[in-house]
Structure formats: C-alpha cells, structure tokens
CSV table of N, CA and C and ligand atoms in Angstrom, one decimal:
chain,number,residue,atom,x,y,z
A,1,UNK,N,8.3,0.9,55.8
A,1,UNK,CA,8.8,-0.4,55.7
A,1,UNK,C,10.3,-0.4,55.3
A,2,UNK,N,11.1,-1.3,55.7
A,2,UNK,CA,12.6,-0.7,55.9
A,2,UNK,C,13.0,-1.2,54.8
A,3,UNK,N,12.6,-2.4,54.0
A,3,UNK,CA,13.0,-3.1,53.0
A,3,UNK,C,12.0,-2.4,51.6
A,4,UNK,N,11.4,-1.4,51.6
A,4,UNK,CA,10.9,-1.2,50.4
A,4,UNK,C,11.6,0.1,49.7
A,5,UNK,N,11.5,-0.5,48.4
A,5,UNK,CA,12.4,0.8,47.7
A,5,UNK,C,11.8,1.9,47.7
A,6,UNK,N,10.5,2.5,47.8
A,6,UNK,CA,9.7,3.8,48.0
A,6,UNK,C,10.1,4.3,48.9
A,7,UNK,N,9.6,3.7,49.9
A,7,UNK,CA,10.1,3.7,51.1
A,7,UNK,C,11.5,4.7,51.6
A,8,UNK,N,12.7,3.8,51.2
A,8,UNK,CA,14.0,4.5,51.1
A,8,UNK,C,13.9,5.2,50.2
A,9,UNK,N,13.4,5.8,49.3
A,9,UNK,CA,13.4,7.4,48.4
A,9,UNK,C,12.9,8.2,49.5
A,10,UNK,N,11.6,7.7,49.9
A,10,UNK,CA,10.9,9.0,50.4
A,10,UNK,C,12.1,9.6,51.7
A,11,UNK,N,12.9,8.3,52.4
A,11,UNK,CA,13.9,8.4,53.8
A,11,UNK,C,15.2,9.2,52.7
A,12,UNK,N,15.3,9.0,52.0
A,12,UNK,CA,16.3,9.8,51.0
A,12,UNK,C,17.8,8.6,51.6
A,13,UNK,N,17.6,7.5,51.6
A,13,UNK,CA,18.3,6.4,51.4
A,13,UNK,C,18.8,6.2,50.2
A,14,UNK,N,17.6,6.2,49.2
A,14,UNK,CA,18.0,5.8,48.0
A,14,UNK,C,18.1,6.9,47.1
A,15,UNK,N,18.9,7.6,45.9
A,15,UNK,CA,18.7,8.7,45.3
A,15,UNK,C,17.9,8.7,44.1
A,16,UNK,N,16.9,9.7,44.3
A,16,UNK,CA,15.8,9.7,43.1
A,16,UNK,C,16.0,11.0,42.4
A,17,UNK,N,15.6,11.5,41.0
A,17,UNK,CA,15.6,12.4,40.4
A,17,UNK,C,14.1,13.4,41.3
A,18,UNK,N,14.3,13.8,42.5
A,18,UNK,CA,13.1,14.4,43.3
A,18,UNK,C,12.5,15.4,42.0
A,19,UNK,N,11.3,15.7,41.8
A,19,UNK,CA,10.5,17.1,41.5
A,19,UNK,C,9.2,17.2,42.2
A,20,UNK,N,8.8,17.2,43.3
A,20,UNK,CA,8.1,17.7,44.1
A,20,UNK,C,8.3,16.7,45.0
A,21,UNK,N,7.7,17.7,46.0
A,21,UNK,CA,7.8,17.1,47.5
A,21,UNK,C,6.9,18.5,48.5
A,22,UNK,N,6.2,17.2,49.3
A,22,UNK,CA,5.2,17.7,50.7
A,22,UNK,C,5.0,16.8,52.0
A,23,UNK,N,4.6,17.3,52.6
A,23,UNK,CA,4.5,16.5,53.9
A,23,UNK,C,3.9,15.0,53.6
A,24,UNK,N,3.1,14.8,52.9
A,24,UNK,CA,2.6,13.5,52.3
A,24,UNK,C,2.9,13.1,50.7
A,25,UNK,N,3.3,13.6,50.6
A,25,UNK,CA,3.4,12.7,49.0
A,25,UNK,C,5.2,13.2,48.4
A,26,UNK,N,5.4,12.4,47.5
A,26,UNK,CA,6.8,12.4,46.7
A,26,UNK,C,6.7,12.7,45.4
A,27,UNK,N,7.5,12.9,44.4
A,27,UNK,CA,6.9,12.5,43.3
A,27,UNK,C,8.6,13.0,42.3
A,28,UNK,N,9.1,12.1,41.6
A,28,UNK,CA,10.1,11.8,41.1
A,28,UNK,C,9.9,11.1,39.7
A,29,UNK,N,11.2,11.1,39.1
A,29,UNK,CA,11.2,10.9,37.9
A,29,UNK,C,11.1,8.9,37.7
A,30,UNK,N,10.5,8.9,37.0
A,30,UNK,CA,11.0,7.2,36.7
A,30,UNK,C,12.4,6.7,36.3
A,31,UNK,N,12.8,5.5,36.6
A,31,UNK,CA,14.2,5.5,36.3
A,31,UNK,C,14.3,4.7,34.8
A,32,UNK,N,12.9,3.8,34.3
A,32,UNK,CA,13.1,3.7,33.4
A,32,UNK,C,11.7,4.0,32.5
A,33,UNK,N,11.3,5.7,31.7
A,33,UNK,CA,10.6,6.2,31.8
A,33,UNK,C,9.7,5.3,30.2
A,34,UNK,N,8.5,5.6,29.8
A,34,UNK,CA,7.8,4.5,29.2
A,34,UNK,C,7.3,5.7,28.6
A,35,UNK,N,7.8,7.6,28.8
A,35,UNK,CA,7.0,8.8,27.9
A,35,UNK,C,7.8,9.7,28.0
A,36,UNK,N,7.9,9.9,27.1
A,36,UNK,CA,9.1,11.6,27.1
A,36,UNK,C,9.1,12.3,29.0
A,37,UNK,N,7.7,12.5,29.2
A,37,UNK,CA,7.6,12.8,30.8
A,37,UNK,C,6.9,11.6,31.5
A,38,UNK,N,7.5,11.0,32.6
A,38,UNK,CA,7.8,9.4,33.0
A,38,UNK,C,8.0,10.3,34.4
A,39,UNK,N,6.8,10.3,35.5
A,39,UNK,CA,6.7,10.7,36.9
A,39,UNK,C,5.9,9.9,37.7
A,40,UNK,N,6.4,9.5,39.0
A,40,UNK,CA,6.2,8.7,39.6
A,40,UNK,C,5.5,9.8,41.1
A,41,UNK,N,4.2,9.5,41.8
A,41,UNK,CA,4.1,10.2,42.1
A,41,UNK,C,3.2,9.4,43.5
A,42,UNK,N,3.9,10.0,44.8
A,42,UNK,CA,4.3,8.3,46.1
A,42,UNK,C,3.5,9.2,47.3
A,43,UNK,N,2.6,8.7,47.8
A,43,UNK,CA,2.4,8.9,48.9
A,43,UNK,C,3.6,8.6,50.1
A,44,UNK,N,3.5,9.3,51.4
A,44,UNK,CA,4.6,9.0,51.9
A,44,UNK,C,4.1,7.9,52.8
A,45,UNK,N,3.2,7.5,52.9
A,45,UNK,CA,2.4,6.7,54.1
A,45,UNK,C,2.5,4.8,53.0
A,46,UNK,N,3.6,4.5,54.0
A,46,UNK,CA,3.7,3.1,53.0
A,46,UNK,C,1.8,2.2,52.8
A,47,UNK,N,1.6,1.9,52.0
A,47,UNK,CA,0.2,1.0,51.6
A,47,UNK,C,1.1,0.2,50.2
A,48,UNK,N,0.6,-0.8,50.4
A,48,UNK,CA,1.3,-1.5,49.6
A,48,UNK,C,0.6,-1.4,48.2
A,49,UNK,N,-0.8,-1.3,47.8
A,49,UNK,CA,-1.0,-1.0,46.6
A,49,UNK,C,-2.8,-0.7,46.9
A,50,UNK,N,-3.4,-0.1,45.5
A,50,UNK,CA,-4.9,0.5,46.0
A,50,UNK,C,-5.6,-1.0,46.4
A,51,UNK,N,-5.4,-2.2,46.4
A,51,UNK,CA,-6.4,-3.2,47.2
A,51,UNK,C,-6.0,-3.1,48.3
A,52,UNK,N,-5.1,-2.4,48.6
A,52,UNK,CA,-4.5,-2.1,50.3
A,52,UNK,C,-5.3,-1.3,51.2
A,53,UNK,N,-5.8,0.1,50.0
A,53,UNK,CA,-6.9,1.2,51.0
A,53,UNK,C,-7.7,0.6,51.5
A,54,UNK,N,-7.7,1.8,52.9
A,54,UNK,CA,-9.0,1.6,53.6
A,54,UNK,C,-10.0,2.7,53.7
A,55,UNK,N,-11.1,3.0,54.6
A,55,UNK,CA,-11.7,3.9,54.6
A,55,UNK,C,-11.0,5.1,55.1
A,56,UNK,N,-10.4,4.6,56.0
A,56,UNK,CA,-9.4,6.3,56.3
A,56,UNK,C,-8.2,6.8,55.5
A,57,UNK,N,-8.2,6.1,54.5
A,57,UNK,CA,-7.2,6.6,53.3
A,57,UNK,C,-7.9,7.5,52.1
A,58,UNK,N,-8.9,7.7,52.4
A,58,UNK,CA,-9.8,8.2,51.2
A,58,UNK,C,-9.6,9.5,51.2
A,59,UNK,N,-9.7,10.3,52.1
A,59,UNK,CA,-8.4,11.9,52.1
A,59,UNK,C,-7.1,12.0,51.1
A,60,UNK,N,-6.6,10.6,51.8
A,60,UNK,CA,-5.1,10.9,51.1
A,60,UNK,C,-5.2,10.8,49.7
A,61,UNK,N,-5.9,9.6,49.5
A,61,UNK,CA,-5.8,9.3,47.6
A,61,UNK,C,-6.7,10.4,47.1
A,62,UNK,N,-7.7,11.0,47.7
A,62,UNK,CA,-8.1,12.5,46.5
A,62,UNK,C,-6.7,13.3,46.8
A,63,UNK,N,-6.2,13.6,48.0
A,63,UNK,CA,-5.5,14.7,47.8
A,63,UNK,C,-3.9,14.2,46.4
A,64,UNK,N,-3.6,12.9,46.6
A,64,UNK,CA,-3.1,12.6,45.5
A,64,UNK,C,-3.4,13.0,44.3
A,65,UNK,N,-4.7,12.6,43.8
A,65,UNK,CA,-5.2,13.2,42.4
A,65,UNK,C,-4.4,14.2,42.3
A,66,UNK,N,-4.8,15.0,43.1
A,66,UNK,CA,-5.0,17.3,43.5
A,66,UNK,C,-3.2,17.3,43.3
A,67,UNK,N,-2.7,16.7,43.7
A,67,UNK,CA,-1.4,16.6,43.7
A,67,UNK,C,-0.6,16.2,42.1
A,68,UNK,N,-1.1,15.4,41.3
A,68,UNK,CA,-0.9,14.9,40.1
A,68,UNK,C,-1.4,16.4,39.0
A,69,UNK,N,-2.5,17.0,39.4
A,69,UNK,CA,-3.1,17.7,39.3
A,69,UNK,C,-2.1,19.0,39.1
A,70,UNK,N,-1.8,19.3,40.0
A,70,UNK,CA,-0.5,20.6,40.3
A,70,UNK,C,0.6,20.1,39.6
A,71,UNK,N,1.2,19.0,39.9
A,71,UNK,CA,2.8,18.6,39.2
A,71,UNK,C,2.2,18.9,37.7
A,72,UNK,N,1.0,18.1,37.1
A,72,UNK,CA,0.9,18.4,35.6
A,72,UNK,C,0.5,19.8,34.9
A,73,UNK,N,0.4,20.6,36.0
A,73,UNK,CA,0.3,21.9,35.6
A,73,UNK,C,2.0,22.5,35.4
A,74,UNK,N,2.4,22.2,36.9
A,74,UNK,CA,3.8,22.6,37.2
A,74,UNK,C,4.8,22.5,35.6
A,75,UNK,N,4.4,20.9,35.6
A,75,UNK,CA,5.5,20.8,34.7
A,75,UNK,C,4.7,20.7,32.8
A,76,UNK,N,4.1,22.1,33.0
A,76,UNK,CA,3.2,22.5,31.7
A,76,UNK,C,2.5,21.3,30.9
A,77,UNK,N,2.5,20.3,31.7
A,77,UNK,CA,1.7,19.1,30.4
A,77,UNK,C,-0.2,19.2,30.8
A,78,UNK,N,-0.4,19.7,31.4
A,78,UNK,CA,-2.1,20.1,31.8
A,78,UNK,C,-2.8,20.1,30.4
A,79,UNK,N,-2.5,21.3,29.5
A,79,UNK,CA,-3.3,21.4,28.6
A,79,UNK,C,-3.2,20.7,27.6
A,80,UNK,N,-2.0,20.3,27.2
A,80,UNK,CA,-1.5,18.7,26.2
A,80,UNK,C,-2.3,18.0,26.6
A,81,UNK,N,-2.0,16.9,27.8
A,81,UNK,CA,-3.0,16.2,28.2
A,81,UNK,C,-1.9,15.0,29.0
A,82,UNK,N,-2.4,14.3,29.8
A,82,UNK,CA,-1.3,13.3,30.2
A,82,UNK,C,-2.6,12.2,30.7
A,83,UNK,N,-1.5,11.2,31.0
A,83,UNK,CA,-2.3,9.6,31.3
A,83,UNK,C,-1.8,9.5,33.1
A,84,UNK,N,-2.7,9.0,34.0
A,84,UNK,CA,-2.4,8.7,35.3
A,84,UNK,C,-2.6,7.3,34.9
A,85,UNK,N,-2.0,6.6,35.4
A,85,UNK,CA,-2.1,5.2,35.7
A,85,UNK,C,-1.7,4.4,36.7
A,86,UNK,N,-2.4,3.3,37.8
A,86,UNK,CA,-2.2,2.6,38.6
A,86,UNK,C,-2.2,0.7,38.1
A,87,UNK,N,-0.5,0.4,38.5
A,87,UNK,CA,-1.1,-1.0,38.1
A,87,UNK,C,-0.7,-1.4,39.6
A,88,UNK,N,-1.9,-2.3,39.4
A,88,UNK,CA,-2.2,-3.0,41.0
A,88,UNK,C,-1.8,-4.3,41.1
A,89,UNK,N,-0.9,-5.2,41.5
A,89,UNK,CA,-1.0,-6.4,41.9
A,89,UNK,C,-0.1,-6.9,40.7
A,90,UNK,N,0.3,-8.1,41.1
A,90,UNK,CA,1.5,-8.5,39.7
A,90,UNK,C,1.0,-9.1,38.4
A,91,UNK,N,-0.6,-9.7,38.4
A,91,UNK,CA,-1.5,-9.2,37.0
A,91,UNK,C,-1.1,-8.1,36.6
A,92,UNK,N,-1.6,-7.1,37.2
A,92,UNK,CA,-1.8,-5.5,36.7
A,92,UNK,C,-0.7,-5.0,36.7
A,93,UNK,N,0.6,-5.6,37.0
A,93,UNK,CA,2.2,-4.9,35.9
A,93,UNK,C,2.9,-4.6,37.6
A,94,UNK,N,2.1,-4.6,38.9
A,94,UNK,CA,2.7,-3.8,39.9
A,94,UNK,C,4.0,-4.8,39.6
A,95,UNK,N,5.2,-3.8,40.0
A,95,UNK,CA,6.5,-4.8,40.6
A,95,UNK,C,7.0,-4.2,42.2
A,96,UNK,N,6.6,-2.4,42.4
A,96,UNK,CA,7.0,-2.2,43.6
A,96,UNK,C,6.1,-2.3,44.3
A,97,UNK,N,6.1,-2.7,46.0
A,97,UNK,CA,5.0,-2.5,46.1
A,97,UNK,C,4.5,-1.5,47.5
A,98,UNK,N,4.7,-0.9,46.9
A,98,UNK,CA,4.5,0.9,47.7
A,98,UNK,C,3.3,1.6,46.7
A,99,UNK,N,2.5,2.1,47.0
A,99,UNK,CA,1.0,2.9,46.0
A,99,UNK,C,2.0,4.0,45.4
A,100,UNK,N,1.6,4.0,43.8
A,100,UNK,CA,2.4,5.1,43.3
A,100,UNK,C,1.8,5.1,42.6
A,101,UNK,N,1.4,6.6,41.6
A,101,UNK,CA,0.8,6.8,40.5
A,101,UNK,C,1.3,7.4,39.5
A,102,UNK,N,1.6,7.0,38.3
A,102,UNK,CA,2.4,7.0,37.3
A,102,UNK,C,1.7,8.0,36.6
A,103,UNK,N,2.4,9.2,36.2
A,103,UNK,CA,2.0,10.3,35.6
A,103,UNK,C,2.7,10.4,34.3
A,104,UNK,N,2.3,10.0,32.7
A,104,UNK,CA,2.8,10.0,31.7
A,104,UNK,C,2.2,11.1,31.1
A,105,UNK,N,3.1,11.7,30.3
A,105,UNK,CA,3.4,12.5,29.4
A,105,UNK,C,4.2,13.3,28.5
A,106,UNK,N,3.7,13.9,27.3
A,106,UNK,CA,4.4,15.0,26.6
A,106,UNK,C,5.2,14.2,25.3
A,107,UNK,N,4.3,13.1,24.6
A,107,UNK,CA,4.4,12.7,23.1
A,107,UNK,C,3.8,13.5,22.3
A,108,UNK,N,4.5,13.6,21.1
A,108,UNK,CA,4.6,15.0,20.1
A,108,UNK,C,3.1,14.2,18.9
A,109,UNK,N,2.9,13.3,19.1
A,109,UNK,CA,1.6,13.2,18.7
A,109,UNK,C,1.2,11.6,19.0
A,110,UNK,N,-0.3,11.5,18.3
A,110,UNK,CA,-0.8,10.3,18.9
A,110,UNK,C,-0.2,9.1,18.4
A,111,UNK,N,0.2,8.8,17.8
A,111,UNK,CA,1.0,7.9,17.1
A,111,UNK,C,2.2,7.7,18.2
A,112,UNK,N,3.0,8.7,18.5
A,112,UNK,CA,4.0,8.2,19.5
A,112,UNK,C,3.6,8.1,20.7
A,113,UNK,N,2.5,8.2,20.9
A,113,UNK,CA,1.8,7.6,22.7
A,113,UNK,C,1.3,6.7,22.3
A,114,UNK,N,0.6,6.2,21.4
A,114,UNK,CA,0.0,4.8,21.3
A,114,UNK,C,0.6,3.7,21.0
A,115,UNK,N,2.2,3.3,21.7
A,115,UNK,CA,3.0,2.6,21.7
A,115,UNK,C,2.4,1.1,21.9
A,116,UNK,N,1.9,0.1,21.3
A,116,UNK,CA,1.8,-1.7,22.1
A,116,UNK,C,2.8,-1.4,23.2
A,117,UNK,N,2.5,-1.9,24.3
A,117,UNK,CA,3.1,-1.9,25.4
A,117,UNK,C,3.0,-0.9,27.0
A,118,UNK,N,2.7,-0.1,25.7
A,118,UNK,CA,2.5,1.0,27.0
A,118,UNK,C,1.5,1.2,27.7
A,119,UNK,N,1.2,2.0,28.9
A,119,UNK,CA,0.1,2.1,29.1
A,119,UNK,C,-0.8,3.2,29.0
B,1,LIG,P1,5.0,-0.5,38.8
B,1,LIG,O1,5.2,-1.5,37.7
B,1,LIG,O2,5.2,-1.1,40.2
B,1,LIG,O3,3.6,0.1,38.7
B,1,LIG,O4,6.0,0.7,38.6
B,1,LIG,C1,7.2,0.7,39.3
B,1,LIG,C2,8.0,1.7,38.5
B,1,LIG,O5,9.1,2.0,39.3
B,1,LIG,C3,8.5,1.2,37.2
B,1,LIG,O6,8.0,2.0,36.1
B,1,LIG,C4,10.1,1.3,37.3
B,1,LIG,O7,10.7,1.8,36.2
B,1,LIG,C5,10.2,2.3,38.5
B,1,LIG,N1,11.4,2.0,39.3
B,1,LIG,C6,11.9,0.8,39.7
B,1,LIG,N2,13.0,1.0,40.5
B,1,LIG,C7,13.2,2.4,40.5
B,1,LIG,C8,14.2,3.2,41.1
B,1,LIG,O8,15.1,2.7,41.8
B,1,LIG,N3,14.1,4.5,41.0
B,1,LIG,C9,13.1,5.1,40.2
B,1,LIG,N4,13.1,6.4,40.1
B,1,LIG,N5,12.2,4.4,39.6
B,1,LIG,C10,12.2,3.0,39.8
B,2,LIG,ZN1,7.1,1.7,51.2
C-alpha cells in the first residue's frame, strides 16, 4: 500500500532504526519506545491488522512468533523475559495500520515494567 508508513519502511522510503530483516518480515526499533527495548516487528505482506487474517495467513503469523522468538534471543532478552503485544483496531490502541508486533523489553525490575499506561 503506497500510502502506509510500514509499508514505506519495509520499500526503505522511510528510514527506520532496521535490526532484522528476511524475505517476509522486518523488525525495527520503535520511534517512540514505551521499554528500555521498544521493537516493532512487520510482516512484509501489507494486512492491515489480525481482524484482517485469513486462512492462508496462518503460516505467516506462526512464523512471525518463531521470528519474535529469534530477535528475543538475538538481542539477549529471552531469558529475562519480554511482553509481545498486538493492539488491533483504534479501541485496542492500533494507530498504524499495517500488522505489527510489538516486542517489549529489558526493565531492571517489576516495578519499572508495570508502568499505568503501558502495555
Ligand atoms: P500501534 O499503536 O499501531 O500498535 O503501534 C504503532 C507504533 O508505531 C507506535 O508504538 C509508534 O510509536 C510507532 N511508530 C509510529 N510512527 C513511526 C515511525 O515513523 N517509525 C517508527 N520506527 N515507529 C513509528
Ligand atoms: Zn502496509
């Protein structure tokens, strides 16, 4: 979609802080991050958000997990622990609307992750 901001990340239109990259998925830093580690992590196949999947998308979103999976290893937060979150629809916080899965972590204890506001 030529008008979406994911979109132009993944076409490299727009510049993102990249930290991985594959034939299907993106995955970049947040620009305004809500956890010490604030990763955004984009299928390349525009869906505008998970009420969008269909049956033939069900490959892509496991391999997503597998993919959140690796980056949280990659970037040592696996055994700490991290939060995946999806907000869907403009109830549920979406503002872009490209499927992306928000990968938080690396607060120095529970007090500083259980911020009001965050997710
Ligand atoms: P949503 O609220 O749609 O689930 O999440 C969208 C996220 O995209 C927000 O956390 C927001 O900070 C992030 N974001 C918005 N515009 C940009 C941008 O231009 N670059 C990057 N890296 N992140 C963005
Ligand atoms: Zn898009």
């Amino acid at each position: 979609m030529s008008d979406c901001l994911f979109c132009k990340i993944i076409n490299k239109k727009v510049p993102a802080d990249i930290i991985y990259e594959d034939d299907k998925f993106i995955g970049f830093k947040d620009i305004n991050p809500k956890a010490p580690l604030h990763l955004l992590i984009v299928p390349k196949k525009h869906i505008p958000s998970i009420d969008h999947l269909e049956l033939q998308d069900k490959e892509l979103i496991g391999e997503l997990f597998l993919t959140a999976q690796k980056i949280a290893r990659a970037k040592g937060v696996a055994k700490t622990g991290y939060k995946l979150v999806f907000n869907v629809g403009r109830g549920g916080g979406q503002v872009i609307d490209h499927l992306h899965l928000h990968l938080l972590a690396g607060w120095k204890d529970e007090k500083e992750r259980d911020v009001p506001g965050m997710p």
